[in-house]
mmCIF file of C-alpha atoms in Angstrom:
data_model
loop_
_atom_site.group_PDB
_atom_site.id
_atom_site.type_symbol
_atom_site.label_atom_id
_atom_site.label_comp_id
_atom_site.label_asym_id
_atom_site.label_seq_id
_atom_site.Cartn_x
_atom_site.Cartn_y
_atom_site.Cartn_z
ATOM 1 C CA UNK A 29 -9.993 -35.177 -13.643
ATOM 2 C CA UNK A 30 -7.874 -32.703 -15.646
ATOM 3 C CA UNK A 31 -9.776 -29.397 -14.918
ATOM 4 C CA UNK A 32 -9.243 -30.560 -11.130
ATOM 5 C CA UNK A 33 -5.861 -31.547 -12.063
ATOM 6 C CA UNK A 34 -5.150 -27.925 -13.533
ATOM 7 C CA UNK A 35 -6.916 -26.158 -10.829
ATOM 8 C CA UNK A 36 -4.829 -27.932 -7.546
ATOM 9 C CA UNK A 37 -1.590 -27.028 -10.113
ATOM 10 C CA UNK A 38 -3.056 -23.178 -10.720
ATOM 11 C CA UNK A 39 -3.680 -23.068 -6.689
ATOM 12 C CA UNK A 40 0.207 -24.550 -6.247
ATOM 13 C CA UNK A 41 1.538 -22.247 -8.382
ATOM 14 C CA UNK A 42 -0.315 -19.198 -6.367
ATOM 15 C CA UNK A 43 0.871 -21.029 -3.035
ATOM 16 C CA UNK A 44 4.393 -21.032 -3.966
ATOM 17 C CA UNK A 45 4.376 -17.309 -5.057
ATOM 18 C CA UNK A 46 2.765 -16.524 -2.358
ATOM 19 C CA UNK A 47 5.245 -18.544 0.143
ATOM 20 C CA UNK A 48 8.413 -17.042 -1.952
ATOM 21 C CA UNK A 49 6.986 -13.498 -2.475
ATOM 22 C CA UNK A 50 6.520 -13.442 1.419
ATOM 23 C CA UNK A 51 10.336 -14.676 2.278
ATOM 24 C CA UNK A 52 11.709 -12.340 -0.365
ATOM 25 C CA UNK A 53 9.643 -9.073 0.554
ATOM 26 C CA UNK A 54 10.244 -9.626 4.461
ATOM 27 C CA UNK A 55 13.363 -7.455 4.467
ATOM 28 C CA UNK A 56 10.598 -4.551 4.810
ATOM 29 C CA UNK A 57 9.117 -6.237 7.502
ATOM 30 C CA UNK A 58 12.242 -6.183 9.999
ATOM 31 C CA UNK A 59 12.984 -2.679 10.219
ATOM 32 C CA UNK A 60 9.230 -1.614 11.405
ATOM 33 C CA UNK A 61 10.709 -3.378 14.780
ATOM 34 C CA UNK A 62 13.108 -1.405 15.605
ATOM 35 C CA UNK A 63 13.849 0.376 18.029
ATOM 36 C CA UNK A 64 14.526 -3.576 19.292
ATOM 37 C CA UNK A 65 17.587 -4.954 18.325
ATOM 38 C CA UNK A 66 18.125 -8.009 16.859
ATOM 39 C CA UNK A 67 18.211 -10.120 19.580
ATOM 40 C CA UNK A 68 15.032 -9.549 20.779
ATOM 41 C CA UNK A 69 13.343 -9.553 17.575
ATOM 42 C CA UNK A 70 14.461 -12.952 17.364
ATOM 43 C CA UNK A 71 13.072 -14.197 20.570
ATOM 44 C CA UNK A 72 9.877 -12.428 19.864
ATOM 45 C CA UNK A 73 10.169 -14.491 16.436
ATOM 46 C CA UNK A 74 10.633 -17.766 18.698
ATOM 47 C CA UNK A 75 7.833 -17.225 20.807
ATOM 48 C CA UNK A 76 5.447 -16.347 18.658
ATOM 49 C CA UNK A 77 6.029 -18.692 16.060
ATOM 50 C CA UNK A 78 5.347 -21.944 18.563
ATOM 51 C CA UNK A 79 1.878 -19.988 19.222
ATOM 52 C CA UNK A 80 0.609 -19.577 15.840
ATOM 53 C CA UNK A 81 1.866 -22.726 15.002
ATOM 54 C CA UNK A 82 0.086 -24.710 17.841
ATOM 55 C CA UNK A 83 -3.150 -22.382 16.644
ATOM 56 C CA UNK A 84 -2.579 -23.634 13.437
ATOM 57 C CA UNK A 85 -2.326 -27.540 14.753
ATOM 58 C CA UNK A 86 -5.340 -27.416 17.274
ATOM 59 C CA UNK A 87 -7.913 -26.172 14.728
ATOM 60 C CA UNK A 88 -6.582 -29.100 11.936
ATOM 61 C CA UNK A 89 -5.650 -31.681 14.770
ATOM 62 C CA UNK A 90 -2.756 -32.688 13.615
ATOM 63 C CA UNK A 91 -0.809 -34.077 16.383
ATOM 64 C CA UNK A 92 0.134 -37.476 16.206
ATOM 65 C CA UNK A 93 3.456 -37.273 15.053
ATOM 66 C CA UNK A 94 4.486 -35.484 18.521
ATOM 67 C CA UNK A 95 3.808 -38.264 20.249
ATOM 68 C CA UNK A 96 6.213 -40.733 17.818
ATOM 69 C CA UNK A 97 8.655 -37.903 17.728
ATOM 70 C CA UNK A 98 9.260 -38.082 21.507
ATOM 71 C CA UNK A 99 9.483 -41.785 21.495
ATOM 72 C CA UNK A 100 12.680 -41.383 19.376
ATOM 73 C CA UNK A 101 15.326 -40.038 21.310
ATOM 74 C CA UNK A 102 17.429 -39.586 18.064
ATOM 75 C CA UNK A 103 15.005 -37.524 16.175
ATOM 76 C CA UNK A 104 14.366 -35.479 19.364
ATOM 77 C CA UNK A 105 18.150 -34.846 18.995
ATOM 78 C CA UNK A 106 18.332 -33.644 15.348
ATOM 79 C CA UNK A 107 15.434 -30.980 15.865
ATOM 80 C CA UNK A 108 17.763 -29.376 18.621
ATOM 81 C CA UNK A 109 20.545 -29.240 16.069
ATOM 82 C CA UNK A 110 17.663 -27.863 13.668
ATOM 83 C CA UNK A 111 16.297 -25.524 15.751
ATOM 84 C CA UNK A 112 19.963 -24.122 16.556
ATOM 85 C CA UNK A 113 20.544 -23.834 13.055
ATOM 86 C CA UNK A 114 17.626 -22.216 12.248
ATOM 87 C CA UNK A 115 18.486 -19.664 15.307
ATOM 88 C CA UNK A 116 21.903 -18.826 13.596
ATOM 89 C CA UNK A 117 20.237 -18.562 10.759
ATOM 90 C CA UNK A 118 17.240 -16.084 11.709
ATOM 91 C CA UNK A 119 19.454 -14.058 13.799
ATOM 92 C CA UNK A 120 22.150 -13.183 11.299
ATOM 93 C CA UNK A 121 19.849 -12.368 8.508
ATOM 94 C CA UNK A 122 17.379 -9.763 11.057
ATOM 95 C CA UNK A 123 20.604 -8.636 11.840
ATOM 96 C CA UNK A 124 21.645 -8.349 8.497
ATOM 97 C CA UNK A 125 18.657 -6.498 7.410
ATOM 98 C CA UNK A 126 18.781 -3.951 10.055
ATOM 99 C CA UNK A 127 22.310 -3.030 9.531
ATOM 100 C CA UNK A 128 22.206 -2.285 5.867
ATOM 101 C CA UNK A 129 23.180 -5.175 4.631
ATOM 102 C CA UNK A 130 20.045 -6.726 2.321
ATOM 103 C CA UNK A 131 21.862 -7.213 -0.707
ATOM 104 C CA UNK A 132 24.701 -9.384 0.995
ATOM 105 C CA UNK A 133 22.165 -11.141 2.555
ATOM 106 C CA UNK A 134 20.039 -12.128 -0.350
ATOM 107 C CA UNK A 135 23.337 -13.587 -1.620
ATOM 108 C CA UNK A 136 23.233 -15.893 0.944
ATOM 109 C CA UNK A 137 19.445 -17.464 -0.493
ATOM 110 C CA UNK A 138 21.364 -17.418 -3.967
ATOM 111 C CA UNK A 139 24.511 -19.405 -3.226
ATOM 112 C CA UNK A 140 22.869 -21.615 -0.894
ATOM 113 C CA UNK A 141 22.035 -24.079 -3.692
ATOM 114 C CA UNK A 142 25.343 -24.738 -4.367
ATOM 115 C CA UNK A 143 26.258 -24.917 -1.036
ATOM 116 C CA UNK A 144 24.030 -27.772 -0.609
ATOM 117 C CA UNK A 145 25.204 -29.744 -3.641
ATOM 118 C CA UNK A 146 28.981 -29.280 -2.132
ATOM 119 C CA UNK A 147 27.902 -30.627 1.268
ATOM 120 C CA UNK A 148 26.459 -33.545 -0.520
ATOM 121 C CA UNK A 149 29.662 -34.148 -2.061
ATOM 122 C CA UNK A 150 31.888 -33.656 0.848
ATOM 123 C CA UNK A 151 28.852 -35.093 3.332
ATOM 124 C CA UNK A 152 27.216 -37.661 1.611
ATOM 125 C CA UNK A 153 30.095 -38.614 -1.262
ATOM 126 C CA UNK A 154 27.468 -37.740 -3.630
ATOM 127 C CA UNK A 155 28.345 -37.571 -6.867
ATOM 128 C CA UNK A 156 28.357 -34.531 -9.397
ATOM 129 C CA UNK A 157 28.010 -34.319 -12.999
ATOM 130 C CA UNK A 158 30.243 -32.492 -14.893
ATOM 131 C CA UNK A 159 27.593 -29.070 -14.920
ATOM 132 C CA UNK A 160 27.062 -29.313 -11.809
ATOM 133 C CA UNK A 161 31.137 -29.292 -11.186
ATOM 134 C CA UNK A 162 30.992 -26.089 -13.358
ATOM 135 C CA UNK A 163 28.183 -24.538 -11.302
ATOM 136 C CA UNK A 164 30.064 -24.940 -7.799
ATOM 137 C CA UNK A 165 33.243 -24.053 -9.497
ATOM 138 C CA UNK A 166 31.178 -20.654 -11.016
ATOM 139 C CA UNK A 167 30.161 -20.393 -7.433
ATOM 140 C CA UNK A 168 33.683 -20.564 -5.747
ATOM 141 C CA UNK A 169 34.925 -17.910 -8.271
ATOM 142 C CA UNK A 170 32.290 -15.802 -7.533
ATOM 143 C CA UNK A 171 33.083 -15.725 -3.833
ATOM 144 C CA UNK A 172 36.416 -14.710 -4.727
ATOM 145 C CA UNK A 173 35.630 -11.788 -6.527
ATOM 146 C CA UNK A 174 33.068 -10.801 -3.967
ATOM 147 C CA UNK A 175 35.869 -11.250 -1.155
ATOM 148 C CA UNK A 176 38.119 -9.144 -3.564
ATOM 149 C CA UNK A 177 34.550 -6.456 -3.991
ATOM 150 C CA UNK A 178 34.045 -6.338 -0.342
ATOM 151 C CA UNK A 179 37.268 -6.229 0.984
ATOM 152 C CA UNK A 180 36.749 -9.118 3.030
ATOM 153 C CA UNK A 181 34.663 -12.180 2.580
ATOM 154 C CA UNK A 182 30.900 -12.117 2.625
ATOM 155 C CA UNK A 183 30.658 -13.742 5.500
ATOM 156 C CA UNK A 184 26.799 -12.406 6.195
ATOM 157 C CA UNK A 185 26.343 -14.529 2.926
ATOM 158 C CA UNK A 186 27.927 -17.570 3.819
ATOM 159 C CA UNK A 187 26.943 -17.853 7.145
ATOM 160 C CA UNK A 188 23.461 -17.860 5.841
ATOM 161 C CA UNK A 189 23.728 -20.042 3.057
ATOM 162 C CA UNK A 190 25.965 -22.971 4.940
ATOM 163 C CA UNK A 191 23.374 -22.774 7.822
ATOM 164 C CA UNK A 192 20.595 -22.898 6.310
ATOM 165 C CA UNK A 193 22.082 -25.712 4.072
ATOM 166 C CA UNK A 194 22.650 -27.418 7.040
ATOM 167 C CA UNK A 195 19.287 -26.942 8.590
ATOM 168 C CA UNK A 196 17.765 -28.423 5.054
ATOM 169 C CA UNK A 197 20.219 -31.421 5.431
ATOM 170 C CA UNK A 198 18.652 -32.120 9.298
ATOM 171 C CA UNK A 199 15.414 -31.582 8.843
ATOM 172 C CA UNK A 200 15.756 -34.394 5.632
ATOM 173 C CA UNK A 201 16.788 -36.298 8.248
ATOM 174 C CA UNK A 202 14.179 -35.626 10.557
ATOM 175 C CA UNK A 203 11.404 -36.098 7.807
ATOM 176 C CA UNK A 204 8.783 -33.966 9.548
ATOM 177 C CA UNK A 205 6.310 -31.492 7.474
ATOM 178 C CA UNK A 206 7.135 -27.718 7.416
ATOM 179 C CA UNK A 207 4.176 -27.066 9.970
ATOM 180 C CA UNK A 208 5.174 -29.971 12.220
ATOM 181 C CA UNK A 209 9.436 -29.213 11.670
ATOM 182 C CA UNK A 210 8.451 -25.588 12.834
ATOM 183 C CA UNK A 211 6.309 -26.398 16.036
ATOM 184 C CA UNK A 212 9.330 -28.823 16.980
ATOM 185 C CA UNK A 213 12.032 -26.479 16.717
ATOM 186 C CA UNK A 214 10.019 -23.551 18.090
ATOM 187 C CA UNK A 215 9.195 -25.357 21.169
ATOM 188 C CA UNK A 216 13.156 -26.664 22.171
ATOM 189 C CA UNK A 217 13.680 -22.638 21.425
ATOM 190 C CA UNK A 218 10.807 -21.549 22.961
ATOM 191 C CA UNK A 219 12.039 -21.421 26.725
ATOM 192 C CA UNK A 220 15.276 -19.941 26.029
ATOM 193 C CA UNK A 221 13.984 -17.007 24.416
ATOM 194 C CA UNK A 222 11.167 -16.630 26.547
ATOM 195 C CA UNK A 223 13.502 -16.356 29.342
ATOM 196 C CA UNK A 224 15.493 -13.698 27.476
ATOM 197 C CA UNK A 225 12.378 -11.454 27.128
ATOM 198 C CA UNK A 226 11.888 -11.686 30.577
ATOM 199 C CA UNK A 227 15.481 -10.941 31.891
ATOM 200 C CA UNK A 228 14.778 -7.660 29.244
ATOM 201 C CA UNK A 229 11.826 -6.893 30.908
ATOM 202 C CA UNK A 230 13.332 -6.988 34.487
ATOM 203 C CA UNK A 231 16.208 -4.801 33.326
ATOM 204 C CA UNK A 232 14.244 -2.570 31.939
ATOM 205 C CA UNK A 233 15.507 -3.165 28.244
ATOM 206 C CA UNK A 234 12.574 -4.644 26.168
ATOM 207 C CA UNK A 235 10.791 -2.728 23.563
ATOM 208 C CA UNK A 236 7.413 -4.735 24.169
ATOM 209 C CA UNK A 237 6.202 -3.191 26.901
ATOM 210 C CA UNK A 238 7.347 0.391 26.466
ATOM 211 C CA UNK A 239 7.223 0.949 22.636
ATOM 212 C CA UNK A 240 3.799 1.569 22.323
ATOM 213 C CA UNK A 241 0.814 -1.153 21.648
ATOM 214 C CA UNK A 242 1.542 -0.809 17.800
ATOM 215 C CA UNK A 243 5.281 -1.728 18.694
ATOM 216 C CA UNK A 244 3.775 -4.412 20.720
ATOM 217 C CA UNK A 245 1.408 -5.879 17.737
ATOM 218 C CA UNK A 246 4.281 -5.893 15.565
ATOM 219 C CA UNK A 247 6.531 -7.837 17.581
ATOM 220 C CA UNK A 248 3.500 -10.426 18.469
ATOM 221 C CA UNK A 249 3.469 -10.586 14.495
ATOM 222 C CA UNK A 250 6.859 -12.049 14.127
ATOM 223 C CA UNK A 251 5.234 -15.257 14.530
ATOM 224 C CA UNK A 252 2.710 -14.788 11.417
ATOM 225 C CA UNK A 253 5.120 -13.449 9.301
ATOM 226 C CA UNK A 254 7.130 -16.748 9.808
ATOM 227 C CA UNK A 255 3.808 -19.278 9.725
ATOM 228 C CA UNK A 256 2.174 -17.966 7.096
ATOM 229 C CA UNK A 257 4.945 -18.205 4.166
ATOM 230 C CA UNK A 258 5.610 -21.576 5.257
ATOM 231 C CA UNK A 259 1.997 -23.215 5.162
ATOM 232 C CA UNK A 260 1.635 -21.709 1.384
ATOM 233 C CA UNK A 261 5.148 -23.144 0.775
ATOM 234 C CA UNK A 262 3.421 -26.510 2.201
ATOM 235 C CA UNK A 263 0.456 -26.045 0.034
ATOM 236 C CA UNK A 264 2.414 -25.525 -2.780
ATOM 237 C CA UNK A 265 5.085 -28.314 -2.213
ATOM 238 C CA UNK A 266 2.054 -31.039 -2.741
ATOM 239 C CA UNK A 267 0.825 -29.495 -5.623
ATOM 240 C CA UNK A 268 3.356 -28.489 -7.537
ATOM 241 C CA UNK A 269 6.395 -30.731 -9.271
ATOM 242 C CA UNK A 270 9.862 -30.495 -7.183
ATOM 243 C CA UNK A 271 11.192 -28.763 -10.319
ATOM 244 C CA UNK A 272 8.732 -25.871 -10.148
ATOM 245 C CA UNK A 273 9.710 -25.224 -6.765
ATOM 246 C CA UNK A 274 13.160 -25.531 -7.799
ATOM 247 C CA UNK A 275 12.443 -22.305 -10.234
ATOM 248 C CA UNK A 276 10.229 -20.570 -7.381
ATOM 249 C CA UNK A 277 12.965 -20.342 -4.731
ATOM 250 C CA UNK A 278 14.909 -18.109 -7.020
ATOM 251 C CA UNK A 279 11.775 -15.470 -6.569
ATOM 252 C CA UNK A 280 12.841 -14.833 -2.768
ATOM 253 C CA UNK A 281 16.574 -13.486 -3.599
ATOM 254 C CA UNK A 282 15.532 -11.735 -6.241
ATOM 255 C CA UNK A 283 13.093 -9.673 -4.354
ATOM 256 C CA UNK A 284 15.508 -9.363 -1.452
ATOM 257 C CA UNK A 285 18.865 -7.933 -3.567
ATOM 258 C CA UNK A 286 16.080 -5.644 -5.684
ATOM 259 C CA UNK A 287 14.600 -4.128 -2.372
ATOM 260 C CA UNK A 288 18.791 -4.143 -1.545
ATOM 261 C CA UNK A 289 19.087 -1.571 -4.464
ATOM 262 C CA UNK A 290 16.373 -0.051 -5.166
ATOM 263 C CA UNK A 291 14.161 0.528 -2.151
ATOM 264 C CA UNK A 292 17.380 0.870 0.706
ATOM 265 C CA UNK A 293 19.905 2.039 -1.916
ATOM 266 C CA UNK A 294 22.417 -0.018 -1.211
ATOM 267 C CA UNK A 295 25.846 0.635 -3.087
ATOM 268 C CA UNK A 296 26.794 -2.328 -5.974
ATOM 269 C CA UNK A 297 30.150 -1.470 -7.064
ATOM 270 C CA UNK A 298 31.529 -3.046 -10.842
ATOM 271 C CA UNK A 299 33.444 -5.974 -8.713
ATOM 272 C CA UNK A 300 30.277 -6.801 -6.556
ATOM 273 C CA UNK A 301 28.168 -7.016 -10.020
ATOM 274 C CA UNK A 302 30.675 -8.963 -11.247
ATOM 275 C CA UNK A 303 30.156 -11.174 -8.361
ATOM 276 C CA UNK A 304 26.805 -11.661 -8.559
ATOM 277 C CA UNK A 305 26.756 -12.203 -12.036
ATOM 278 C CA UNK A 306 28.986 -15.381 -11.623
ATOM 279 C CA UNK A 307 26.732 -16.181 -8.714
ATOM 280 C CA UNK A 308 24.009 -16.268 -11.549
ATOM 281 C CA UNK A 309 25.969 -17.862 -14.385
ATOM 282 C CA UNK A 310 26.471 -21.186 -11.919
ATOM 283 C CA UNK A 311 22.603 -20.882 -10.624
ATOM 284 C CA UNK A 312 21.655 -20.946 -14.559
ATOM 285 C CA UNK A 313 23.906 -24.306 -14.934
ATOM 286 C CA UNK A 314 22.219 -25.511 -12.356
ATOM 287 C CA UNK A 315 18.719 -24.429 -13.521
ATOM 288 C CA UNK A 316 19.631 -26.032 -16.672
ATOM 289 C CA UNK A 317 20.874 -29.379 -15.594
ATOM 290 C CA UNK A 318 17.769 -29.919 -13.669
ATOM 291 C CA UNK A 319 14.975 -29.193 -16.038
ATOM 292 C CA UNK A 320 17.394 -31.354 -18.560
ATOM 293 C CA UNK A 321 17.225 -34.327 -16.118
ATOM 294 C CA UNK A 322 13.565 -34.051 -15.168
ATOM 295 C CA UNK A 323 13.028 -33.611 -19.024
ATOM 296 C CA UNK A 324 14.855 -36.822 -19.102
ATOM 297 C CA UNK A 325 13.240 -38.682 -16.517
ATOM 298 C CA UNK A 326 9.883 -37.490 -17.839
ATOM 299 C CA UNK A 327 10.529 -38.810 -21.592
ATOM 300 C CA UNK A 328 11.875 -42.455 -20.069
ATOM 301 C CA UNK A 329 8.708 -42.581 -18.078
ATOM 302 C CA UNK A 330 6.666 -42.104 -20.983
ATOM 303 C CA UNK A 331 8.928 -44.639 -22.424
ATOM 304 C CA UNK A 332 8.072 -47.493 -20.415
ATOM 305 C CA UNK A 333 4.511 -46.202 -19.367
ATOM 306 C CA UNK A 334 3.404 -46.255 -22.958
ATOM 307 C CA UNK A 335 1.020 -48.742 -23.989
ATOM 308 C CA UNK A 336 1.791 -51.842 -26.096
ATOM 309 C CA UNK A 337 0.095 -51.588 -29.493
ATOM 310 C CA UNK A 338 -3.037 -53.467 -29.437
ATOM 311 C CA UNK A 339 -3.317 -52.604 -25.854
ATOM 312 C CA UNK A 340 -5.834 -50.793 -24.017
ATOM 313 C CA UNK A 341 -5.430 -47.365 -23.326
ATOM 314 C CA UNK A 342 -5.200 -46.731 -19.714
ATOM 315 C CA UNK A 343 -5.519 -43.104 -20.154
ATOM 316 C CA UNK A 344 -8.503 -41.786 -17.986
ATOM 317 C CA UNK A 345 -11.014 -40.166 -20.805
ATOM 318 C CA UNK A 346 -11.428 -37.044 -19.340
ATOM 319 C CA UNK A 347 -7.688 -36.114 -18.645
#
């Protein structure tokens, strides 16, 4: 029916905001942890993820695909290269956050589109049309002039973006659901960092047990603060078109270099605006090209879906 049809879209479109608004508002999350560094916020993160993730699967009983997964030896494989990713990934941007650099780090979530279409092409020997040739080419210069703005490269940026790339390129691979991808890699990272806390604890270094049971809560929280944004992204992702979500992702960068600015003060010299600009010029190419094609593919659908004259109309009455 089209009022149910409008209200799964309307509760999509609140999912994905939801799901982006938590990722890009998260850089005020990381520094209520401290005094723990970065390492063991990350463990905590680990940990606590695989337990409100298996919460999450025992009360909807969702567990058949862990028994299919560890029949495939392959699979099993690519979530250990996912959940290593995902470490690199996690670890540079808390680290990131808590060392003043927010703004470089929301780069990262803004170039990694166009990270992703150049692994294709150097990957996958995908092939690029000529905007989206313009858009990584945008993209390259823009890395330049950041190198040139920054004195060095942004390499906070670009490890971010080329992991996380890669962990998107993996976990296509793997073709498990965000919930199900996340209890995977949690649990191949789950003994390693539990160990960590532990050798902290016995050396007297953790923040967990000494920093107070607020300090403690917040730490255990790690885990929701990871869950959560990702089941609204998975409620969204079936409700919404791919295209919408395509727009939506731009919501978490945006949040994360305004918070860079305007909340931690970060400094944005002329050549870094510069930078970012271009950043945005190839992101708008790329914005472009893609609602052109899906305009595309929408119209020929219609095309071919219309029906012949004389016909009768297949068109539900009360869509």
């Amino acid at each position: 029916m089209a009022g149910t049809s409008k209200a799964e879209h309307r509760t999509g479109l609140l999912n994905g905001f939801a799901a982006y608004g938590m990722w890009g508002l998260v850089p005020l999350f990381w520094p209520l942890l401290k005094p723990a560094g970065a390492a063991e916020i990350l463990a905590h993160r680990m940990v606590w993820s695989l337990v409100f993730v298996v919460a999450a699967l025992l009360t909807v009983r969702r567990w058949a695909w862990a028994g299919e997964l560890l029949r495939q030896p392959r699979r099993l494989g690519l979530v250990t290269v996912a959940a290593a990713v995902i470490t690199v990934n996690w670890g540079v941007y808390i680290w990131a956050v808590n060392s003043g650099h927010v703004v470089e780090a929301s780069l990262g979530y803004f170039i990694n589109p166009l990270v992703t279409i150049a692994m294709g092409v150097l990957l996958l020997k995908e092939r690029l049309r000529p905007v989206q040739w313009a858009a990584v080419g945008t993209g390259f210069a823009a890395v330049v002039v950041l190198t040139v703005g920054y004195g060095r490269p942004p390499w906070i940026s670009l490890c971010l973006a080329f992991s996380f790339a890669t962990y998107g390129l993996v976990k296509k691979k793997v073709g498990l659901g965000g919930v199900e991808s996340l209890a995977a890699e949690t649990a191949v990272q789950f003994l390693p960092a539990l160990a960590y806390l532990l050798w902290l604890g016995a050396h007297g270094e953790s923040t967990f047990t000494t920093g107070g049971a607020g300090h403690s809560v917040l730490l255990a929280s790690t885990g929701l603060v990871t869950a959560l944004p990702l089941v609204c992204f998975g409620a969204a992702a079936i409700r919404v078109p791919l295209s919408t979500l395509g727009l939506l992702q731009y919501l978490a960068p945006v949040f994360q270099f305004g918070l860079g600015i305007l909340y931690f003060h970060e400094a944005m010299p002329p050549e870094r605006w510069a930078g970012f600009a271009l950043v945005w010029v190839a992101l708008g190419l790329l914005t472009w090209n893609a609602l052109h094609s899906a305009h595309r593919a929408r119209t020929a659908t219609a095309v071919l879906g219309a029906p012949r004259v004389g016909a009768p109309d297949s068109t539900p009455v009360d869509a």
